[in-house]
mmCIF file of C-alpha atoms in Angstrom:
data_model
loop_
_atom_site.group_PDB
_atom_site.id
_atom_site.type_symbol
_atom_site.label_atom_id
_atom_site.label_comp_id
_atom_site.label_asym_id
_atom_site.label_seq_id
_atom_site.Cartn_x
_atom_site.Cartn_y
_atom_site.Cartn_z
ATOM 1 C CA MET A 1 0.370 -0.090 0.179
ATOM 2 C CA ARG A 2 1.754 3.703 -1.166
ATOM 3 C CA ARG A 3 0.396 6.610 0.390
ATOM 4 C CA TYR A 4 -1.341 9.787 -1.518
ATOM 5 C CA PHE A 5 -3.700 12.221 -1.265
ATOM 6 C CA PRO A 6 -7.295 12.633 -3.416
ATOM 7 C CA VAL A 7 -9.355 15.551 -3.904
ATOM 8 C CA LEU A 8 -13.391 16.807 -3.652
ATOM 9 C CA LEU A 9 -16.877 17.189 -4.854
ATOM 10 C CA SER A 10 -19.445 14.588 -6.101
ATOM 11 C CA ALA A 11 -21.393 16.055 -9.162
ATOM 12 C CA VAL A 12 -24.882 15.083 -9.205
ATOM 13 C CA PHE A 13 -26.723 12.887 -11.343
ATOM 14 C CA ILE A 14 -29.265 14.336 -13.317
ATOM 15 C CA ALA A 15 -32.926 11.771 -14.551
ATOM 16 C CA GLY A 16 -34.766 11.238 -16.933
ATOM 17 C CA ASN A 17 -34.364 10.443 -20.308
ATOM 18 C CA ALA A 18 -33.805 13.584 -22.166
ATOM 19 C CA LEU A 19 -31.132 14.666 -19.574
ATOM 20 C CA ALA A 20 -29.562 11.237 -18.829
ATOM 21 C CA GLY A 21 -26.077 12.027 -20.375
ATOM 22 C CA THR A 22 -25.950 15.682 -18.512
ATOM 23 C CA PHE A 23 -23.497 16.546 -15.524
ATOM 24 C CA PRO A 24 -22.387 19.975 -13.518
ATOM 25 C CA LEU A 25 -18.965 20.228 -15.220
ATOM 26 C CA PRO A 26 -16.860 19.532 -12.054
ATOM 27 C CA PRO A 27 -13.575 21.912 -11.240
ATOM 28 C CA PRO A 28 -10.150 21.241 -11.600
ATOM 29 C CA GLY A 29 -8.955 18.391 -10.238
ATOM 30 C CA VAL A 30 -12.347 16.671 -10.379
ATOM 31 C CA ASP A 31 -12.815 14.107 -13.226
ATOM 32 C CA LEU A 32 -16.097 11.795 -11.854
ATOM 33 C CA VAL A 33 -19.457 12.744 -13.288
ATOM 34 C CA GLY A 34 -22.115 10.733 -12.520
ATOM 35 C CA GLN A 35 -22.918 7.256 -10.764
ATOM 36 C CA VAL A 36 -23.743 3.540 -10.978
ATOM 37 C CA GLU A 37 -27.522 2.201 -10.721
ATOM 38 C CA SER A 38 -29.315 -0.248 -11.553
ATOM 39 C CA VAL A 39 -32.477 -1.399 -12.453
ATOM 40 C CA PRO A 40 -34.109 -5.175 -12.344
ATOM 41 C CA ALA A 41 -34.962 -6.749 -16.175
ATOM 42 C CA SER A 42 -38.483 -7.158 -17.484
ATOM 43 C CA ARG A 43 -39.545 -10.348 -19.647
ATOM 44 C CA LYS A 44 -40.115 -7.992 -22.836
ATOM 45 C CA ASP A 45 -36.614 -6.525 -22.433
ATOM 46 C CA THR A 46 -33.015 -7.723 -23.612
ATOM 47 C CA LEU A 47 -30.659 -6.322 -22.098
ATOM 48 C CA LEU A 48 -29.475 -3.958 -25.426
ATOM 49 C CA ASP A 49 -32.964 -2.535 -25.035
ATOM 50 C CA ILE A 50 -32.502 -1.115 -21.496
ATOM 51 C CA ALA A 51 -28.950 -0.128 -23.116
ATOM 52 C CA ARG A 52 -30.953 2.132 -25.468
ATOM 53 C CA ARG A 53 -33.728 3.480 -22.380
ATOM 54 C CA TYR A 54 -30.645 4.821 -20.838
ATOM 55 C CA ASP A 55 -28.369 5.848 -23.512
ATOM 56 C CA ILE A 56 -25.768 3.229 -22.937
ATOM 57 C CA GLY A 57 -23.440 1.791 -25.690
ATOM 58 C CA GLN A 58 -23.858 -1.811 -26.442
ATOM 59 C CA ASP A 59 -20.702 -2.913 -25.463
ATOM 60 C CA GLU A 60 -20.758 -0.864 -21.797
ATOM 61 C CA ILE A 61 -23.681 -2.746 -21.188
ATOM 62 C CA LEU A 62 -22.515 -6.082 -21.754
ATOM 63 C CA LEU A 63 -18.972 -5.783 -20.088
ATOM 64 C CA ALA A 64 -20.874 -4.164 -16.973
ATOM 65 C CA ASN A 65 -22.553 -7.494 -16.763
ATOM 66 C CA PRO A 66 -20.835 -10.001 -17.837
ATOM 67 C CA GLN A 67 -23.412 -12.668 -15.617
ATOM 68 C CA VAL A 68 -26.288 -11.906 -17.492
ATOM 69 C CA ASP A 69 -27.503 -13.300 -21.047
ATOM 70 C CA ARG A 70 -27.801 -10.796 -23.091
ATOM 71 C CA TRP A 71 -31.024 -11.996 -24.642
ATOM 72 C CA LEU A 72 -33.220 -13.975 -22.165
ATOM 73 C CA PRO A 73 -31.983 -11.696 -18.983
ATOM 74 C CA LYS A 74 -33.550 -13.120 -15.824
ATOM 75 C CA GLU A 75 -37.028 -11.584 -14.667
ATOM 76 C CA GLY A 76 -35.837 -9.244 -11.937
ATOM 77 C CA VAL A 77 -31.903 -9.790 -12.216
ATOM 78 C CA PRO A 78 -30.613 -6.009 -11.412
ATOM 79 C CA VAL A 79 -28.803 -4.953 -14.836
ATOM 80 C CA THR A 80 -26.311 -2.272 -13.687
ATOM 81 C CA LEU A 81 -25.914 0.644 -15.041
ATOM 82 C CA PRO A 82 -22.345 2.254 -16.167
ATOM 83 C CA THR A 83 -23.306 5.663 -15.655
ATOM 84 C CA ARG A 84 -20.330 7.340 -13.740
ATOM 85 C CA TYR A 85 -17.292 7.981 -15.989
ATOM 86 C CA ILE A 86 -13.693 9.611 -15.337
ATOM 87 C CA LEU A 87 -13.526 12.530 -17.996
ATOM 88 C CA PRO A 88 -11.302 12.121 -20.371
ATOM 89 C CA ARG A 89 -7.476 13.849 -20.557
ATOM 90 C CA ALA A 90 -7.966 15.940 -22.905
ATOM 91 C CA GLU A 91 -9.068 20.126 -23.263
ATOM 92 C CA ARG A 92 -12.371 20.393 -21.460
ATOM 93 C CA THR A 93 -13.814 22.198 -24.737
ATOM 94 C CA GLY A 94 -15.990 20.847 -27.851
ATOM 95 C CA LEU A 95 -16.168 17.732 -28.254
ATOM 96 C CA VAL A 96 -14.009 14.929 -27.112
ATOM 97 C CA LEU A 97 -14.438 10.951 -28.412
ATOM 98 C CA ASN A 98 -12.521 8.010 -26.747
ATOM 99 C CA LEU A 99 -12.436 5.362 -29.049
ATOM 100 C CA PRO A 100 -12.411 2.163 -27.063
ATOM 101 C CA GLU A 101 -14.993 3.865 -24.919
ATOM 102 C CA MET A 102 -16.705 4.347 -27.577
ATOM 103 C CA ARG A 103 -18.274 7.734 -26.505
ATOM 104 C CA MET A 104 -19.011 11.062 -26.921
ATOM 105 C CA TYR A 105 -18.537 13.826 -24.337
ATOM 106 C CA TYR A 106 -19.371 17.654 -25.306
ATOM 107 C CA TYR A 107 -18.663 20.854 -23.558
ATOM 108 C CA PRO A 108 -20.852 23.287 -24.476
ATOM 109 C CA LYS A 109 -20.375 26.909 -23.666
ATOM 110 C CA PRO A 110 -22.593 27.608 -21.238
ATOM 111 C CA LEU A 111 -24.781 31.348 -21.806
ATOM 112 C CA ARG A 112 -24.220 33.916 -19.141
ATOM 113 C CA ASP A 113 -25.223 32.753 -15.868
ATOM 114 C CA GLN A 114 -25.080 29.679 -16.886
ATOM 115 C CA THR A 115 -23.799 26.166 -14.938
ATOM 116 C CA PRO A 116 -21.504 24.657 -17.388
ATOM 117 C CA VAL A 117 -23.014 21.204 -18.546
ATOM 118 C CA VAL A 118 -20.752 18.189 -20.170
ATOM 119 C CA ILE A 119 -22.488 16.441 -22.161
ATOM 120 C CA THR A 120 -22.279 12.607 -22.719
ATOM 121 C CA HIS A 121 -23.677 9.354 -25.117
ATOM 122 C CA PRO A 122 -22.161 6.535 -26.900
ATOM 123 C CA VAL A 123 -20.608 5.747 -30.240
ATOM 124 C CA SER A 124 -20.294 3.140 -32.557
ATOM 125 C CA VAL A 125 -16.626 3.238 -34.365
ATOM 126 C CA GLY A 126 -14.804 2.067 -37.178
ATOM 127 C CA ARG A 127 -13.999 -1.085 -37.092
ATOM 128 C CA MET A 128 -10.438 -2.558 -37.411
ATOM 129 C CA ASP A 129 -10.165 -2.942 -40.737
ATOM 130 C CA TRP A 130 -12.024 0.545 -41.385
ATOM 131 C CA VAL A 131 -10.288 2.663 -38.557
ATOM 132 C CA THR A 132 -11.251 6.199 -37.164
ATOM 133 C CA PRO A 133 -8.400 8.419 -37.005
ATOM 134 C CA LEU A 134 -7.208 9.867 -34.041
ATOM 135 C CA GLY A 135 -6.272 14.246 -33.735
ATOM 136 C CA LYS A 136 -8.072 17.289 -33.576
ATOM 137 C CA THR A 137 -10.454 18.625 -36.123
ATOM 138 C CA LYS A 138 -13.795 20.459 -36.583
ATOM 139 C CA ILE A 139 -17.165 20.148 -37.264
ATOM 140 C CA THR A 140 -17.113 21.680 -40.910
ATOM 141 C CA ALA A 141 -21.021 21.484 -42.001
ATOM 142 C CA LYS A 142 -23.975 20.069 -41.041
ATOM 143 C CA GLU A 143 -26.930 18.637 -42.439
ATOM 144 C CA ARG A 144 -30.527 17.371 -42.348
ATOM 145 C CA ASP A 145 -31.775 14.388 -43.704
ATOM 146 C CA PRO A 146 -28.790 13.921 -46.150
ATOM 147 C CA SER A 147 -28.144 11.916 -49.092
ATOM 148 C CA TRP A 148 -25.339 9.530 -48.751
ATOM 149 C CA ARG A 149 -22.832 9.107 -51.400
ATOM 150 C CA PRO A 150 -20.986 5.790 -51.509
ATOM 151 C CA PRO A 151 -17.363 5.154 -51.407
ATOM 152 C CA GLU A 152 -15.697 3.356 -54.100
ATOM 153 C CA SER A 153 -14.488 1.349 -51.178
ATOM 154 C CA VAL A 154 -17.845 0.869 -49.299
ATOM 155 C CA LYS A 155 -19.299 -0.287 -52.752
ATOM 156 C CA GLU A 156 -17.021 -3.013 -53.883
ATOM 157 C CA GLU A 157 -17.529 -4.419 -50.231
ATOM 158 C CA HIS A 158 -21.083 -4.643 -50.302
ATOM 159 C CA ALA A 159 -21.034 -6.020 -54.576
ATOM 160 C CA LYS A 160 -18.974 -8.869 -53.227
ATOM 161 C CA GLU A 161 -21.152 -9.579 -50.762
ATOM 162 C CA GLY A 162 -24.104 -9.289 -53.076
ATOM 163 C CA ASP A 163 -25.817 -6.143 -52.864
ATOM 164 C CA ILE A 164 -25.255 -3.619 -55.444
ATOM 165 C CA LEU A 165 -25.054 0.395 -53.803
ATOM 166 C CA PRO A 166 -26.262 2.897 -56.078
ATOM 167 C CA ASP A 167 -24.506 6.063 -56.606
ATOM 168 C CA VAL A 168 -26.286 7.697 -54.226
ATOM 169 C CA VAL A 169 -28.581 6.947 -51.553
ATOM 170 C CA PRO A 170 -31.493 9.482 -51.029
ATOM 171 C CA ALA A 171 -32.775 10.810 -46.882
ATOM 172 C CA GLY A 172 -35.175 7.728 -46.366
ATOM 173 C CA PRO A 173 -35.460 5.179 -43.878
ATOM 174 C CA ASP A 174 -33.098 3.357 -45.754
ATOM 175 C CA ASN A 175 -30.318 5.747 -45.694
ATOM 176 C CA PRO A 176 -27.556 4.729 -42.728
ATOM 177 C CA LEU A 177 -26.585 8.452 -42.260
ATOM 178 C CA GLY A 178 -30.121 8.847 -40.574
ATOM 179 C CA ARG A 179 -32.261 12.141 -40.594
ATOM 180 C CA PHE A 180 -28.857 14.390 -38.829
ATOM 181 C CA ALA A 181 -24.956 14.509 -39.777
ATOM 182 C CA MET A 182 -21.720 16.261 -38.886
ATOM 183 C CA ARG A 183 -19.020 16.724 -41.006
ATOM 184 C CA LEU A 184 -15.631 16.471 -39.759
ATOM 185 C CA GLY A 185 -12.817 18.720 -40.809
ATOM 186 C CA LEU A 186 -10.872 14.529 -41.477
ATOM 187 C CA PRO A 187 -12.193 14.226 -45.296
ATOM 188 C CA GLY A 188 -14.657 11.550 -45.911
ATOM 189 C CA TYR A 189 -15.918 11.370 -41.574
ATOM 190 C CA LEU A 190 -19.128 11.845 -40.186
ATOM 191 C CA ILE A 191 -20.928 12.154 -37.087
ATOM 192 C CA HIS A 192 -24.508 11.046 -38.282
ATOM 193 C CA SER A 193 -27.742 9.472 -36.916
ATOM 194 C CA THR A 194 -28.063 5.838 -38.102
ATOM 195 C CA ASN A 195 -30.766 2.894 -39.204
ATOM 196 C CA LYS A 196 -29.700 0.672 -37.282
ATOM 197 C CA PRO A 197 -29.586 2.011 -33.216
ATOM 198 C CA TYR A 198 -28.981 -1.589 -32.329
ATOM 199 C CA GLY A 199 -25.090 -1.351 -33.434
ATOM 200 C CA VAL A 200 -24.516 1.964 -31.436
ATOM 201 C CA GLY A 201 -21.762 1.516 -29.051
ATOM 202 C CA MET A 202 -20.264 -0.961 -30.955
ATOM 203 C CA ARG A 203 -16.422 -0.962 -33.714
ATOM 204 C CA VAL A 204 -19.171 -1.358 -37.255
ATOM 205 C CA THR A 205 -18.418 1.565 -38.759
ATOM 206 C CA HIS A 206 -16.486 2.033 -42.038
ATOM 207 C CA GLY A 207 -14.662 4.801 -39.767
ATOM 208 C CA CYS A 208 -17.690 7.003 -39.218
ATOM 209 C CA ILE A 209 -19.131 7.630 -35.359
ATOM 210 C CA ARG A 210 -22.889 7.222 -35.829
ATOM 211 C CA MET A 211 -24.838 8.175 -32.300
ATOM 212 C CA TYR A 212 -28.277 6.619 -31.524
ATOM 213 C CA PRO A 213 -31.151 8.845 -33.691
ATOM 214 C CA GLU A 214 -32.723 10.809 -30.391
ATOM 215 C CA ASP A 215 -28.975 11.335 -28.924
ATOM 216 C CA ILE A 216 -27.566 13.474 -32.136
ATOM 217 C CA GLU A 217 -31.486 14.816 -32.903
ATOM 218 C CA GLN A 218 -31.120 16.271 -29.206
ATOM 219 C CA LEU A 219 -27.458 17.926 -29.803
ATOM 220 C CA PHE A 220 -27.466 18.533 -33.810
ATOM 221 C CA ASP A 221 -28.820 21.975 -32.990
ATOM 222 C CA GLN A 222 -26.542 22.756 -29.731
ATOM 223 C CA VAL A 223 -23.169 22.225 -31.103
ATOM 224 C CA PRO A 224 -22.422 24.787 -34.107
ATOM 225 C CA LEU A 225 -20.058 24.455 -37.263
ATOM 226 C CA ARG A 226 -16.544 24.963 -36.421
ATOM 227 C CA THR A 227 -16.647 23.424 -32.863
ATOM 228 C CA GLU A 228 -13.160 21.412 -32.332
ATOM 229 C CA VAL A 229 -13.340 17.782 -32.064
ATOM 230 C CA GLN A 230 -10.833 15.557 -30.455
ATOM 231 C CA LEU A 231 -10.940 12.008 -31.274
ATOM 232 C CA VAL A 232 -8.364 10.408 -28.508
ATOM 233 C CA ASN A 233 -7.668 6.944 -28.089
ATOM 234 C CA GLN A 234 -7.632 6.067 -24.014
ATOM 235 C CA PRO A 235 -9.176 2.705 -22.651
ATOM 236 C CA ILE A 236 -7.586 3.366 -18.947
ATOM 237 C CA LYS A 237 -8.737 6.716 -17.747
ATOM 238 C CA VAL A 238 -7.669 8.180 -14.142
ATOM 239 C CA GLY A 239 -9.098 10.844 -11.927
ATOM 240 C CA TRP A 240 -10.455 12.046 -9.008
ATOM 241 C CA LEU A 241 -13.213 12.356 -6.822
ATOM 242 C CA ASP A 242 -13.855 13.107 -2.977
ATOM 243 C CA GLY A 243 -10.416 12.932 -1.795
ATOM 244 C CA ALA A 244 -10.038 9.564 -3.322
ATOM 245 C CA LEU A 245 -8.399 8.388 -6.755
ATOM 246 C CA TYR A 246 -10.073 6.133 -9.649
ATOM 247 C CA VAL A 247 -9.158 4.182 -11.983
ATOM 248 C CA GLU A 248 -11.789 3.491 -15.086
ATOM 249 C CA VAL A 249 -10.533 0.552 -17.551
ATOM 250 C CA HIS A 250 -12.395 -0.625 -20.946
ATOM 251 C CA PRO A 251 -11.511 -3.571 -23.754
ATOM 252 C CA PRO A 252 -8.292 -1.666 -25.778
ATOM 253 C CA LEU A 253 -8.714 -1.638 -29.457
ATOM 254 C CA ASP A 254 -8.166 -4.816 -31.896
ATOM 255 C CA GLU A 255 -4.940 -3.311 -33.195
ATOM 256 C CA ASP A 256 -3.584 -2.105 -29.533
ATOM 257 C CA GLN A 257 -4.234 -5.517 -27.871
ATOM 258 C CA GLU A 258 -1.032 -6.721 -28.889
ATOM 259 C CA LYS A 259 0.685 -3.200 -27.009
ATOM 260 C CA TYR A 260 -2.141 -3.864 -23.520
ATOM 261 C CA GLN A 261 0.980 -4.249 -21.317
ATOM 262 C CA GLU A 262 2.768 -1.346 -22.811
ATOM 263 C CA ILE A 263 -0.871 0.861 -22.063
ATOM 264 C CA MET A 264 -1.233 -1.079 -18.606
ATOM 265 C CA ILE A 265 2.631 0.367 -17.943
ATOM 266 C CA ALA A 266 1.067 4.283 -19.316
ATOM 267 C CA ALA A 267 -1.638 3.795 -16.952
ATOM 268 C CA SER A 268 0.535 3.169 -14.241
ATOM 269 C CA GLU A 269 2.521 5.853 -14.712
ATOM 270 C CA ARG A 270 -0.011 7.808 -15.045
ATOM 271 C CA ILE A 271 -1.769 7.012 -11.141
ATOM 272 C CA ALA A 272 1.739 8.107 -10.612
ATOM 273 C CA GLU A 273 2.030 11.624 -12.072
ATOM 274 C CA ALA A 274 -1.317 12.103 -10.312
ATOM 275 C CA VAL A 275 -0.290 10.729 -6.223
ATOM 276 C CA ALA A 276 3.007 13.227 -7.381
ATOM 277 C CA GLY A 277 0.893 16.145 -8.404
ATOM 278 C CA ALA A 278 -1.533 15.441 -5.546
ATOM 279 C CA GLY A 279 -0.720 18.286 -2.536
ATOM 280 C CA ASN A 280 0.133 15.932 -0.183
ATOM 281 C CA PRO A 281 0.535 12.657 -1.643
ATOM 282 C CA GLN A 282 2.274 10.962 1.735
ATOM 283 C CA ASP A 283 -1.395 11.367 2.623
ATOM 284 C CA VAL A 284 -2.677 9.053 0.042
ATOM 285 C CA VAL A 285 -2.895 5.131 0.562
ATOM 286 C CA LEU A 286 -3.355 3.453 -2.721
ATOM 287 C CA ASP A 287 -4.670 0.054 -2.924
ATOM 288 C CA ASP A 288 -2.741 -2.694 -5.222
ATOM 289 C CA ASN A 289 -5.049 -4.874 -5.461
ATOM 290 C CA ALA A 290 -7.818 -2.829 -6.312
ATOM 291 C CA ILE A 291 -5.805 -1.454 -9.063
ATOM 292 C CA ARG A 292 -4.692 -4.970 -10.235
ATOM 293 C CA ALA A 293 -8.488 -5.973 -10.059
ATOM 294 C CA ALA A 294 -9.373 -3.071 -12.435
ATOM 295 C CA PHE A 295 -6.861 -3.994 -14.816
ATOM 296 C CA ALA A 296 -8.385 -7.968 -15.544
ATOM 297 C CA GLU A 297 -11.797 -7.268 -15.562
ATOM 298 C CA HIS A 298 -12.012 -3.565 -17.962
ATOM 299 C CA SER A 299 -15.279 -3.751 -16.693
ATOM 300 C CA GLY A 300 -15.865 0.776 -17.809
ATOM 301 C CA ILE A 301 -16.814 0.829 -14.332
ATOM 302 C CA PRO A 302 -14.643 3.685 -12.194
ATOM 303 C CA VAL A 303 -13.177 2.105 -9.477
ATOM 304 C CA MET A 304 -11.414 3.870 -6.861
ATOM 305 C CA VAL A 305 -8.071 2.466 -6.000
ATOM 306 C CA SER A 306 -7.178 4.724 -3.158
ATOM 307 C CA GLU A 307 -8.663 6.071 0.943
ATOM 308 C CA PRO A 308 -9.805 8.601 0.382
ATOM 309 C CA LEU A 309 -8.591 11.479 2.012
ATOM 310 C CA TYR A 310 -11.501 13.347 4.340
ATOM 311 C CA GLY A 311 -13.758 10.117 4.281
ATOM 312 C CA GLY A 312 -15.877 10.694 0.957
ATOM 313 C CA GLY A 313 -19.409 10.770 1.414
ATOM 314 C CA ASN A 314 -20.787 14.197 1.322
ATOM 315 C CA ARG A 315 -18.520 14.655 4.425
ATOM 316 C CA GLU A 316 -17.792 18.893 4.091
ATOM 317 C CA ALA A 317 -14.558 20.614 3.434
ATOM 318 C CA PRO A 318 -12.422 21.909 5.866
ATOM 319 C CA ALA A 319 -11.750 24.359 6.479
ATOM 320 C CA GLY A 320 -9.896 26.828 3.737
ATOM 321 C CA GLY A 321 -11.964 24.519 1.328
ATOM 322 C CA TRP A 322 -10.665 21.286 -0.698
ATOM 323 C CA ARG A 323 -7.244 20.642 -1.757
ATOM 324 C CA TYR A 324 -7.020 20.267 -5.937
#
């Protein structure tokens, strides 16, 4: 066990489908939002139905519920909703997409007297042979009811399976772009809706970013042109809440599987950096067993890996305020 310093202030989870992914933006030094909850399964639902209802991606709900049958969950069995998140290590501005997490974070500019918020939604990203690129770009165009002009490479792929695509697919129920599309500065790449919503939260695209239709419909008017977009690759995230350090682990992208040992070493270094950057590193206790378990389970749920300096929970901040 190592001694260590933590941080902070709980963020409030806003219930209700319309705001299920909206949270007050925590101050600098606080990195977690939301809370993990559970709901009883119904015979009428698959895990995928529950995932969409609570704005969770398909892989996310499966990783959080490895013992629950995907297609026939038992009546009343608790289903974990993995709705607590460590914010990615990136500028808290514009759109941030963490590819292995398959989740988007949007930091809208608050109007005067508005509380800053972060909005998060699950997304689908490019599969291994059609990788979504990393880096920074911008939203360069927005279109309602877009037509789809499939590139030659996609037409060739479909043709091998006997599916001949036209040069232009008009707006409508057969259009894979759905009703809303936002074009990125990366040529050929979009953030868009879909006519196959049950694939959201999986690596199933040709490089574009897909969203649930209801999510992008809500987001479309909120995101202005020229909004910055950061695409990052962070399977392991580290962050502070209520004076304790947390680790959130997702499976790496398929093409990074061979480098997973390097990823874990980098994550361990990130934990060490967080400890060293604490106000009083010698006052913090790291739980090595919890860290190893988080790396092994990669459930996508933040795991506390240190003891909270102030006891966590709802304890009042010390005189002089929180240290972060």
